[in-house]
Coordinates of C-alpha atoms in Angstrom, one line a residue:
X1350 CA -261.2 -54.2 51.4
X1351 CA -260.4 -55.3 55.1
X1352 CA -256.9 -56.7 55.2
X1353 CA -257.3 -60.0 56.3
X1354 CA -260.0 -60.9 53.5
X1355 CA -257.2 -59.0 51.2
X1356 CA -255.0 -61.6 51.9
X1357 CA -257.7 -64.6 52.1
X1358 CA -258.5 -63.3 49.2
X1359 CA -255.2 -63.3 47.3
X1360 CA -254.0 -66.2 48.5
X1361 CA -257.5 -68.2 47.0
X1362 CA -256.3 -67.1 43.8
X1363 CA -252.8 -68.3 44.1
X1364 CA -254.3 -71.8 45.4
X1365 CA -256.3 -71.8 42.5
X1366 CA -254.4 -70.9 40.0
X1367 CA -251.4 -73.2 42.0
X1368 CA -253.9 -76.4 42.0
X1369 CA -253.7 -77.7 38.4
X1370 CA -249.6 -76.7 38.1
X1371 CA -248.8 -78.5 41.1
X1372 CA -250.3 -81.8 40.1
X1373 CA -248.5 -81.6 37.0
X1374 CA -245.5 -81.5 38.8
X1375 CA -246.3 -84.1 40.9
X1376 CA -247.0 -86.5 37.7
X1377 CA -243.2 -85.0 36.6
X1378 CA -241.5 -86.1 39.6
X1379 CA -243.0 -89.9 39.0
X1380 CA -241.8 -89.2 35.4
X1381 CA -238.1 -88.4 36.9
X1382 CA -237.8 -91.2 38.5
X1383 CA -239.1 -93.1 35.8
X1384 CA -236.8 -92.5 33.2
X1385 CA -233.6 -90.4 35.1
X1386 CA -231.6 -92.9 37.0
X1387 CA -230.2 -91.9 40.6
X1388 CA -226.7 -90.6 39.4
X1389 CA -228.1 -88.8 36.7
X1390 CA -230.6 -87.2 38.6
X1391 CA -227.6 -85.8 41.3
X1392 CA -226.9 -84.1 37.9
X1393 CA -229.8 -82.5 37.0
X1394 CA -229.9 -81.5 40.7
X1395 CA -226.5 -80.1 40.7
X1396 CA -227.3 -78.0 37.5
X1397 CA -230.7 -76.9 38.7
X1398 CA -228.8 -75.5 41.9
X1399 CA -225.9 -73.8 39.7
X1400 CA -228.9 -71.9 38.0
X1401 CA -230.4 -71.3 41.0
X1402 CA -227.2 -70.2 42.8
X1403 CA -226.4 -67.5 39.6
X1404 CA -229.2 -65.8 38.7
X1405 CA -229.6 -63.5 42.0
X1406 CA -225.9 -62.5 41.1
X1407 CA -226.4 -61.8 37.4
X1408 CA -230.0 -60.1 37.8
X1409 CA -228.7 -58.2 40.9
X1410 CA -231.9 -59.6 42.9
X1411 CA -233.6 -57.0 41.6
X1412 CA -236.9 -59.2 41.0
X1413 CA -237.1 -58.7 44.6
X1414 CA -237.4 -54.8 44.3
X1415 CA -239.8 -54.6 41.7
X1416 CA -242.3 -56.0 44.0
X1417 CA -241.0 -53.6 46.6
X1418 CA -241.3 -50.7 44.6
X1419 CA -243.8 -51.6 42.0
X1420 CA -246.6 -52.1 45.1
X1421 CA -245.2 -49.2 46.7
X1422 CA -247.7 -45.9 45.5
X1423 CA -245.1 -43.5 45.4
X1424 CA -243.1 -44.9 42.9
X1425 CA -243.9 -45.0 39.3
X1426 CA -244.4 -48.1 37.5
X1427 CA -242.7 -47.0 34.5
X1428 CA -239.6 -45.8 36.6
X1429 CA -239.2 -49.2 38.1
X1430 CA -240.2 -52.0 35.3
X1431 CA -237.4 -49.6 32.8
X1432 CA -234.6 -49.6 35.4
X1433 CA -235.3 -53.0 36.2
X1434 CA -235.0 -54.2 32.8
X1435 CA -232.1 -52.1 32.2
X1436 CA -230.2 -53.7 35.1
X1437 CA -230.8 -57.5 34.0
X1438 CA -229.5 -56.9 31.0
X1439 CA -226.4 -55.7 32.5
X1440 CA -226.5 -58.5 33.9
X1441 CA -226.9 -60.9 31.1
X1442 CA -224.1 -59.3 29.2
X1443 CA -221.9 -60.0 32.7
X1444 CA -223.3 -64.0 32.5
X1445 CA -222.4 -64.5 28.7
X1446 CA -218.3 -62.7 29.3
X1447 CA -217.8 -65.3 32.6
X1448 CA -219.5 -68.3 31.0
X1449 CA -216.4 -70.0 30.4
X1450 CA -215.9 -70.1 33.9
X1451 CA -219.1 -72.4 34.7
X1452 CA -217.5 -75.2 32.1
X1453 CA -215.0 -75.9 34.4
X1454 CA -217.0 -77.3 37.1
X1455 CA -217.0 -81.1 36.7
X1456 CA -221.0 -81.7 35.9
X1457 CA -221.1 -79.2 33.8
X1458 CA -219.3 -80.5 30.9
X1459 CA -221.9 -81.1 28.0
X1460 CA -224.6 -78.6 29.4
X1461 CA -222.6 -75.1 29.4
X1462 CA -225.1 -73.9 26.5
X1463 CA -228.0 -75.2 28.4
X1464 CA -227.7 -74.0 31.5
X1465 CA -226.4 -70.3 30.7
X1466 CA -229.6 -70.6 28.1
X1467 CA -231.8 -71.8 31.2
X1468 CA -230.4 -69.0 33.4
X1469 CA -231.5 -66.3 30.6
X1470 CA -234.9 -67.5 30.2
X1471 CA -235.7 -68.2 33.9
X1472 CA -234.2 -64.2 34.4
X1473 CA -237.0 -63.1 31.9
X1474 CA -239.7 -64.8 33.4
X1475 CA -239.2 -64.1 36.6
X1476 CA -238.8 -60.7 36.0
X1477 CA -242.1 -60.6 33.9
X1478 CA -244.2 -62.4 36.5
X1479 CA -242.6 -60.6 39.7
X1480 CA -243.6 -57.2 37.6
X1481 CA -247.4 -58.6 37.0
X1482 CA -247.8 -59.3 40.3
X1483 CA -246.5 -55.6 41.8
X1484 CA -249.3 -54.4 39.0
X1485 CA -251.7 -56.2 41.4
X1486 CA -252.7 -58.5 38.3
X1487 CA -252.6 -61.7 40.8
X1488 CA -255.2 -63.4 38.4
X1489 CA -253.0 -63.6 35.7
X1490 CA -250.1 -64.2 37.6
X1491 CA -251.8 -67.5 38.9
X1492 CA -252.8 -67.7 35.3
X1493 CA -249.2 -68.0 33.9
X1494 CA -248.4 -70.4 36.5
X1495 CA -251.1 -73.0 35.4
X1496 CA -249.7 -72.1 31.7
X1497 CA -246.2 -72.7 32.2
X1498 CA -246.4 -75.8 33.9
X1499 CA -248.4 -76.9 31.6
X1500 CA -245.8 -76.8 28.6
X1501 CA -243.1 -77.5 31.4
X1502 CA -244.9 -81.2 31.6
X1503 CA -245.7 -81.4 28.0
X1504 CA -242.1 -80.6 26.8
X1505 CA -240.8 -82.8 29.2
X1506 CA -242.5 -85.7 28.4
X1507 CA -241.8 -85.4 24.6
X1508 CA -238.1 -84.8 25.7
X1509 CA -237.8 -87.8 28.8
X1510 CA -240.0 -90.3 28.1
X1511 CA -240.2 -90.1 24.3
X1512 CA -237.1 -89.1 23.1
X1513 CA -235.0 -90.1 25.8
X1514 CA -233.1 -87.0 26.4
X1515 CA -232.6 -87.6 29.8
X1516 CA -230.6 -84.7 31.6
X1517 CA -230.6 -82.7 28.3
X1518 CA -234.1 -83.0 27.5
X1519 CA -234.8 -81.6 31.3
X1520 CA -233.1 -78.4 30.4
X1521 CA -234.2 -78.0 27.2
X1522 CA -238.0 -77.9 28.7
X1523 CA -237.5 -75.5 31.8
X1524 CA -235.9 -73.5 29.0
X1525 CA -238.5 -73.5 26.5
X1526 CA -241.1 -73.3 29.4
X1527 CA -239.8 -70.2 30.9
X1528 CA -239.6 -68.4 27.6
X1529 CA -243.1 -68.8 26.0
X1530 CA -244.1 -67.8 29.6
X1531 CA -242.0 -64.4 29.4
X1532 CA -243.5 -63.8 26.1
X1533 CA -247.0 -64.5 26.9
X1534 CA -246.6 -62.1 30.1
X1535 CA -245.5 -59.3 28.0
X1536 CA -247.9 -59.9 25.6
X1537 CA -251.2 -60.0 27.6
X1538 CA -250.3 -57.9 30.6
X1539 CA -248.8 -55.3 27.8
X1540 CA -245.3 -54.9 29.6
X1541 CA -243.6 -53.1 26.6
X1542 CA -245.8 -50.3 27.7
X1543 CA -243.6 -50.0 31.3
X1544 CA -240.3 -50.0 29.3
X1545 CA -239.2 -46.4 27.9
X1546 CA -235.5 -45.6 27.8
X1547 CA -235.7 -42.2 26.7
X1548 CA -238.7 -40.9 29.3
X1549 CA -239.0 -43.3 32.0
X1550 CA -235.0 -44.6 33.0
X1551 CA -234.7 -42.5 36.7
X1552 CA -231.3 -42.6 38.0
X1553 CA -232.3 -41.9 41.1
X1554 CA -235.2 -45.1 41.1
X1555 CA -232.3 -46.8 39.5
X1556 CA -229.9 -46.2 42.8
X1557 CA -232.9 -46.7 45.3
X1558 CA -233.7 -50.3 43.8
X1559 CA -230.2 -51.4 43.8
X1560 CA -229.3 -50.1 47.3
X1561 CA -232.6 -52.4 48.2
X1562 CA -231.9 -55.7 46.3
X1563 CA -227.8 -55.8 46.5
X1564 CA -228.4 -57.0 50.0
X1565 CA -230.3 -59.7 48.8
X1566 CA -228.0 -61.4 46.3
X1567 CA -225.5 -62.5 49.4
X1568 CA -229.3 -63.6 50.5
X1569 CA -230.6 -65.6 48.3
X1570 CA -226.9 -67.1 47.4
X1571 CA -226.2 -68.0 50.9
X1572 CA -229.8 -69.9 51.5
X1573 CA -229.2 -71.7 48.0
X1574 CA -225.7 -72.9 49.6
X1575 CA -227.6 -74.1 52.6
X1576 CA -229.6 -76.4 50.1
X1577 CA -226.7 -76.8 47.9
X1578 CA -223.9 -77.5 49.9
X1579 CA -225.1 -80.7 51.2
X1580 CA -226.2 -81.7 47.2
X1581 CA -222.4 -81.4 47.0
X1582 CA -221.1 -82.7 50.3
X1583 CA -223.1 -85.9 49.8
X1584 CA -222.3 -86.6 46.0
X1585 CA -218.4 -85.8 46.3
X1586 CA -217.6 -87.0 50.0
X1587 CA -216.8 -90.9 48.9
X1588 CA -213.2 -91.0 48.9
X1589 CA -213.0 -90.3 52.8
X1590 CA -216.3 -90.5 54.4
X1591 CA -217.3 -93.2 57.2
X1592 CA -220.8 -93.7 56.1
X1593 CA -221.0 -95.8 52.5
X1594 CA -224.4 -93.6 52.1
X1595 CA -222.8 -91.4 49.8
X1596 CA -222.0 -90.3 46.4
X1597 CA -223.7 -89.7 43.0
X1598 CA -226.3 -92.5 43.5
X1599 CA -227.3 -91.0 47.6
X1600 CA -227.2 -87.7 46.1
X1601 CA -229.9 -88.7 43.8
X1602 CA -232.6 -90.8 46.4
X1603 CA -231.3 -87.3 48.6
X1604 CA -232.7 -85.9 46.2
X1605 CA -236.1 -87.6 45.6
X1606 CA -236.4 -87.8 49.7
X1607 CA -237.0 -83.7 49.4
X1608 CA -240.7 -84.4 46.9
X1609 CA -243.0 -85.1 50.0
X1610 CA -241.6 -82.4 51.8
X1611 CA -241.8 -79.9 48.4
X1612 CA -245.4 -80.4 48.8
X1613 CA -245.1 -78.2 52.5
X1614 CA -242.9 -75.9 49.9
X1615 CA -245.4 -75.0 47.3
X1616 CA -248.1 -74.5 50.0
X1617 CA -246.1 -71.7 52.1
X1618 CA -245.5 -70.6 48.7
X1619 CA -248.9 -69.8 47.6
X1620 CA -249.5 -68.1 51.4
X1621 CA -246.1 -66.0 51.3
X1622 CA -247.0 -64.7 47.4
X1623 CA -249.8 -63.0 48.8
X1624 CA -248.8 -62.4 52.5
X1625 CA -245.6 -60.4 50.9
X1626 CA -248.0 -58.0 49.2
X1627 CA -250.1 -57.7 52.1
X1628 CA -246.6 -57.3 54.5
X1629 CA -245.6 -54.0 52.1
X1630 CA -249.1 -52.6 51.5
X1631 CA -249.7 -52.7 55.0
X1632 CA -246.4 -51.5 56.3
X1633 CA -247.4 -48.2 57.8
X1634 CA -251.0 -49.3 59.1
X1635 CA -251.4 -48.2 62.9
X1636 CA -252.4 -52.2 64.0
X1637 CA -249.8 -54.2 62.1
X1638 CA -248.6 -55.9 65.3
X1639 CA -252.1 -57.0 65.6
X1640 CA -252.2 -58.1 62.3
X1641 CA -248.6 -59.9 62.1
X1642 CA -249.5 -61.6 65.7
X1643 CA -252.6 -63.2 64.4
X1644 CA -251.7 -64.5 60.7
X1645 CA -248.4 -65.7 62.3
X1646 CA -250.4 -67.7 65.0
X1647 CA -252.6 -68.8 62.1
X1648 CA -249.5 -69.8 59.8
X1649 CA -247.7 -71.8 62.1
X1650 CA -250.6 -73.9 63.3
X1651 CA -250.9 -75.2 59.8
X1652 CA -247.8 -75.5 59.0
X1653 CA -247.1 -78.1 61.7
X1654 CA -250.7 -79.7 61.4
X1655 CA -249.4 -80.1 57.4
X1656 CA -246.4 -81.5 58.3
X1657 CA -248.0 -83.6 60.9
X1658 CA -250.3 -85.5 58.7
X1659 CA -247.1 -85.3 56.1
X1660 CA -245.0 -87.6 58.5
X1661 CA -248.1 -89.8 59.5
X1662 CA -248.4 -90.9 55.6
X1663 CA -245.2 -90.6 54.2
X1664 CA -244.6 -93.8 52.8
X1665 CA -247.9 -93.7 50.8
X1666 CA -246.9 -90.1 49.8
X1667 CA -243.6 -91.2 48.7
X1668 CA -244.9 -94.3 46.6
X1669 CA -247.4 -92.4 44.6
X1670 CA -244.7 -89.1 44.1
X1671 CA -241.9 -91.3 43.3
X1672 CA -241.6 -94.6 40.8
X1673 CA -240.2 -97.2 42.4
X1674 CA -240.4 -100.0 39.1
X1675 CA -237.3 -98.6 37.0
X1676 CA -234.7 -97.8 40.5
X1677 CA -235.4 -99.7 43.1
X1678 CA -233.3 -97.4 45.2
X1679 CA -235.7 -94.8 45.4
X1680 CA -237.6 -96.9 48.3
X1681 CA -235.2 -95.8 50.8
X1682 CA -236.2 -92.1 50.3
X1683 CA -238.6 -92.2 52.9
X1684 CA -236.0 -92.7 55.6
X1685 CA -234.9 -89.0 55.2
X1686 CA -238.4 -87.2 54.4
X1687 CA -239.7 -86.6 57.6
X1688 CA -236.9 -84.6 59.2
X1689 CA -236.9 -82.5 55.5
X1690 CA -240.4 -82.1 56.3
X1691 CA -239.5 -80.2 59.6
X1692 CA -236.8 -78.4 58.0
X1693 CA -238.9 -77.4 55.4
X1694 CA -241.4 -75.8 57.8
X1695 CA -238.5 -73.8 59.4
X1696 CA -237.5 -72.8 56.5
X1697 CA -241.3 -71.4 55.7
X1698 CA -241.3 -69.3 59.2
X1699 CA -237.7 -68.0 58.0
X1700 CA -239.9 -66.7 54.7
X1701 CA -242.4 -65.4 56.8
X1702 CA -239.9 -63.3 58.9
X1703 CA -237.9 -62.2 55.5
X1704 CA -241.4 -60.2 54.7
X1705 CA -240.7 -58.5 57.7
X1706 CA -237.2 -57.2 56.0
X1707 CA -238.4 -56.3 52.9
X1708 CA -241.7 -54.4 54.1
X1709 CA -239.2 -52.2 56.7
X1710 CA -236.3 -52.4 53.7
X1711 CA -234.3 -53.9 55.9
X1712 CA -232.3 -55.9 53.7
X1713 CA -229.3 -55.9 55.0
X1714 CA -230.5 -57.7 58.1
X1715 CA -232.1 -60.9 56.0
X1716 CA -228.5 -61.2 54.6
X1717 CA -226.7 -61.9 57.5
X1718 CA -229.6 -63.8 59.3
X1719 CA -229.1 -65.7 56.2
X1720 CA -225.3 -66.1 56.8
X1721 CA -225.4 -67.7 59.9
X1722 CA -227.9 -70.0 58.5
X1723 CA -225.1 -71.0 55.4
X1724 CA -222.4 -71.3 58.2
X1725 CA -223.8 -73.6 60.5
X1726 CA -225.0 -75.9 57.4
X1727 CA -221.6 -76.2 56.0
X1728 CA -220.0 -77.1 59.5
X1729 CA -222.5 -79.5 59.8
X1730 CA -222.5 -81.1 56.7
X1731 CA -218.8 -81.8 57.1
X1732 CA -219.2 -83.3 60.5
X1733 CA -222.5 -85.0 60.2
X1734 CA -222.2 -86.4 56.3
X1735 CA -219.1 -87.8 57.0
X1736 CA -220.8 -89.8 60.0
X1737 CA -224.5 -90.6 58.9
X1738 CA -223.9 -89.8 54.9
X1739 CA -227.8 -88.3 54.3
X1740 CA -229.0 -88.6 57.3
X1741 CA -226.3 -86.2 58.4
X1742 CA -227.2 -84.3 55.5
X1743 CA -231.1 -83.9 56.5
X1744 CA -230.3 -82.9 60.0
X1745 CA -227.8 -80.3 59.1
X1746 CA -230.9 -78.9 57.2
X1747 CA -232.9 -78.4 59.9
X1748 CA -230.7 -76.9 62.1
X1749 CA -229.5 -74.4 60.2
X1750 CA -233.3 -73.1 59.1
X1751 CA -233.6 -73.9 62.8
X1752 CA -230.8 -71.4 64.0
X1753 CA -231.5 -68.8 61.4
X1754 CA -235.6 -68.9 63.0
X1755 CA -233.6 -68.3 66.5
X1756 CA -232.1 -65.3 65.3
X1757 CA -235.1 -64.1 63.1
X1758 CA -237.5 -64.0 65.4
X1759 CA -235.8 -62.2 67.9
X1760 CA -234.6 -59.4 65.0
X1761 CA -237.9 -59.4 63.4
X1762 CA -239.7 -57.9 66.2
X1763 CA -237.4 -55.3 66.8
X1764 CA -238.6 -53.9 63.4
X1765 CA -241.9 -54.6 63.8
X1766 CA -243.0 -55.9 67.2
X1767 CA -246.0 -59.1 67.3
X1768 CA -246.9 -61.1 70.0
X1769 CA -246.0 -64.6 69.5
X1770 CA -246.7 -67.9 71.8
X1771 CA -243.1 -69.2 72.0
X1772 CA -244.3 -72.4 74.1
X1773 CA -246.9 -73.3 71.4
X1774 CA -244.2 -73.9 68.5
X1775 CA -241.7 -75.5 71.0
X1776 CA -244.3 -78.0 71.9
X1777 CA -245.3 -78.5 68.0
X1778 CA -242.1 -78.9 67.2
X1779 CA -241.9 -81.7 69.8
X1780 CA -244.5 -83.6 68.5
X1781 CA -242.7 -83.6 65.0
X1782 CA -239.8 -84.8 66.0
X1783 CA -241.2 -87.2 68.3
X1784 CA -243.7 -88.6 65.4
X1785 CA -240.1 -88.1 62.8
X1786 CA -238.3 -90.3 64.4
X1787 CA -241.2 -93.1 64.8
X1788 CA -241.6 -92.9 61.0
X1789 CA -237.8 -93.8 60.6
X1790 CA -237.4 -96.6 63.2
X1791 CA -241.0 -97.7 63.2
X1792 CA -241.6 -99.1 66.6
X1793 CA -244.6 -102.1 66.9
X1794 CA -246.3 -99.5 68.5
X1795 CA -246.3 -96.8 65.8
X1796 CA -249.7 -96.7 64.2
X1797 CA -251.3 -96.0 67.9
X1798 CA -248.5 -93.2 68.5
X1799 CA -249.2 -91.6 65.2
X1800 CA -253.1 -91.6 65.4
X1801 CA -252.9 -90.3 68.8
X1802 CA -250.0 -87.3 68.4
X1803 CA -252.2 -86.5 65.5
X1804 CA -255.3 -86.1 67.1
X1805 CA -253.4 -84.0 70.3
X1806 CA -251.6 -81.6 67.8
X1807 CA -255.2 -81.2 65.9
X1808 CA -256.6 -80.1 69.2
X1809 CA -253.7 -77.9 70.4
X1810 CA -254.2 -75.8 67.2
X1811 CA -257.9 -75.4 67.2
X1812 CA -258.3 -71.8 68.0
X1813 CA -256.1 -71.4 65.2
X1814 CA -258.0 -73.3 62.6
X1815 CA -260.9 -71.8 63.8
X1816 CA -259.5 -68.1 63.3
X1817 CA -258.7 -68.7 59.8
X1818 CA -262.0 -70.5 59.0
X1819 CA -264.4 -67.2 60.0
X1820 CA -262.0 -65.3 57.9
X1821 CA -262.5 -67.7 54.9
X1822 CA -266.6 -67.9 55.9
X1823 CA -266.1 -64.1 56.1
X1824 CA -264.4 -63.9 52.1
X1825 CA -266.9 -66.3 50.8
X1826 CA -269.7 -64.3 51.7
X1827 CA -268.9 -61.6 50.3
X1828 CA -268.1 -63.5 46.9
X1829 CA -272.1 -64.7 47.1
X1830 CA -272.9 -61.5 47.2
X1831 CA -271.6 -59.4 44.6
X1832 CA -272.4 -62.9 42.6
X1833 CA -276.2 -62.5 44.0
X1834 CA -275.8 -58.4 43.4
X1835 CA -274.8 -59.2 40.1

């Protein structure tokens, strides 16, 4: 199959099988902040984080190598699913001897159990599904997603808003959730099959998947402390900061201001599932740059067209994510969305560039891209928080997923060289800001400005819109048809 209709192709399913999850999870956020009050919620946050933060280190990243090596034809599937496996439980054994450890940080206490419980189970799913989708089986992959947010919402509601659980019941259904969907995986796609000990355990597959994901725990720890550090700054700067927009309670509405811009999150998402396979099948074709130059173009154009229309409604977005009636507070959690929406597209290119890494194995580069990216956020958060409180926060977001894209896109092309219209984003990225900072101090004159940078930043990405739409036309007919042939 041609490339492009490939990764049309794969990324449809994704949507698709994204669609019903992700309005679940929009109906949980309004359940959050329904029944979780502000201080609590910079809780949950805080432990979500700690999860987030551990798991790379305790599974050795090596989720990210399956997918490497499990699309890659040269390697056996057996060889990589049994080391794999073998090296998470390592890893698990490692998590239960330093628990004691994670019960002395101060918003742990009550939740040890849980959250080394929560790390286990979100380790064996997301080895399960990473391993599914190297096996190519993206239809069940978007399956389990539709699935497991399905009894994520269903547990949560029996937990939150009927038995009143709060932070505890929040664990206790990510935990569940994640384990019935491991199970199910290994049950339907018939993993047990990939794991043999005594035939399939290669040493040397062992050594080549750890040399490739060891350089992506520092990785993935140092872009969760870009998103984490300023959790933390912002909850536990009170005692000394200038700004009163601080502490448990601003960690919490900082916490609900990143749900409209989660929404820019899940899309890149879906694209970058199926635009990493695509990157590594397509690694040693003769007209990548061609390739990389044209869904890049395509990417970016709706990316900031998204986040356009995102910053023109984001009051309206905000009301209907986020349940005003129990915390009044949560209304001033539109004030910070639309510069998170910006960061979060930056953040989206820096994904797109990582693929880059990982097709080439590269590794070692998205690390310290990734370093420079944790470095500037902590600097800023302490200068910025203790001046703005999350305001200063948001901003020190953006520029560090701002920096990182500086370096990234001048490394990138080193490895793998695409042409890309430098004068196009810069102006884009204008336009946000300009429309951003409208949205915060709302001029009399906004609804004019907004309807008209809308309609300039529509037409300034029309080739764009216009490329991806022949491809789609393109994938459609075909489905008609092998339906009509059929």
């Amino acid at each position: 199959m041609d490339k492009y209709k490939k990764l049309a192709q794969n990324t449809a399913i994704f949507a698709i099988g994204s669609f019903g999850s992700k309005i679940l999870l929009f109906l949980l956020t309004r359940l959050y902040s329904a029944n979780i009050s502000p201080a609590n919620t910079g809780t949950k946050s805080l432990l979500e984080q700690t999860a987030n933060f551990i798991i790379p280190i305790v599974t050795f990243s090596i989720a990210e190598a399956v997918i490497r090596y499990g699309l890659d034809k040269e390697y056996d599937k057996k060889e990589v699913f049994t080391s794999a496996c073998v090296i998470e439980f390592f890893g698990m054994m490692i998590l239960l001897l330093c628990s004691p450890l994670l019960g002395r940080l101060p918003y742990t206490k009550g939740f040890l159990v849980y959250l080394v419980v929560y790390i286990i189970t979100s380790s064996f799913r997301q080895l399960s599904s990473q391993f599914v989708r190297a096996r190519d089986m993206t239809r069940l992959f978007a399956l389990d997603g539709i699935l497991a947010t399905g009894t994520l919402f269903a547990f949560n509601v029996v937990f939150i808003s009927v038995l009143h659980w709060d932070v505890q019941g929040f664990m206790l259904a990510v935990i569940l959730s994640d384990f019935f969907s491991g199970v199910f995986l290994w049950i339907t796609a018939k993993l047990w099959r990939f794991f043999d000990l005594k035939h399939s355990l290669n040493p040397d597959v062992t050594k080549t998947m750890l040399r490739f994901a060891i350089p992506m725990i520092p990785t993935a720890v140092l872009w969760i402390i870009t998103g984490f550090s300023d959790r933390l700054f912002v909850q536990y700067m009170d005692g000394y900061a200038v700004s009163p927009n601080v502490g448990a309670e601003a960690q919490g509405i900082y916490e609900y201001a990143s749900k409209v811009p989660n929404l820019i999150s899940m899309v890149s998402t879906i694209f970058f599932q199926a635009w990493n396979m695509s990157a590594i099948t397509e690694n040693n074709s003769k007209d990548k740059s061609e390739f990389y130059h044209r869904i890049f173009k395509a990417y970016q154009a709706f990316m900031f067209l998204g986040a356009a229309y995102m910053i023109a409604f984001v009051q309206p977005l905000s009301a209907i994510l986020i349940n005003y009636n129990t915390f009044p507070e949560y209304r001033t959690c539109y004030l910070y969305t639309p510069i998170l929406i910006i960061a979060v597209v930056m953040m989206s290119f820096n994904q797109f560039l990582s693929s880059i890494y990982v097709a080439t194995k590269k590794t070692s580069h998205s690390m310290w891209t990734a370093l420079i990216a944790a470095g500037t956020n902590i600097i800023l958060n302490i200068v910025l928080i203790y001046q703005w409180g999350v305001q200063g926060a948001v901003i020190a977001t953006f520029m560090s997923y701002f920096v990182c894209y500086l370096v990234r896109i001048i490394d990138t092309r080193k490895l793998i060289y695409f042409k890309v219209q430098h004068w196009k984003f810069y102006v884009n990225l204008f336009c946000l800001f300009l429309m951003a900072v409208a949205e915060i101090i709302r001029p009399d004159f906004l609804l004019p400005m907004i309807a008209v940078m809308l309609l300039f930043m529509t037409l300034f990405n029309v080739d764009a819109i216009l490329m991806v739409w022949k491809i789609f036309m393109k994938v459609l007919n075909r489905v008609k048809g092998k339906v009509s042939h059929g």
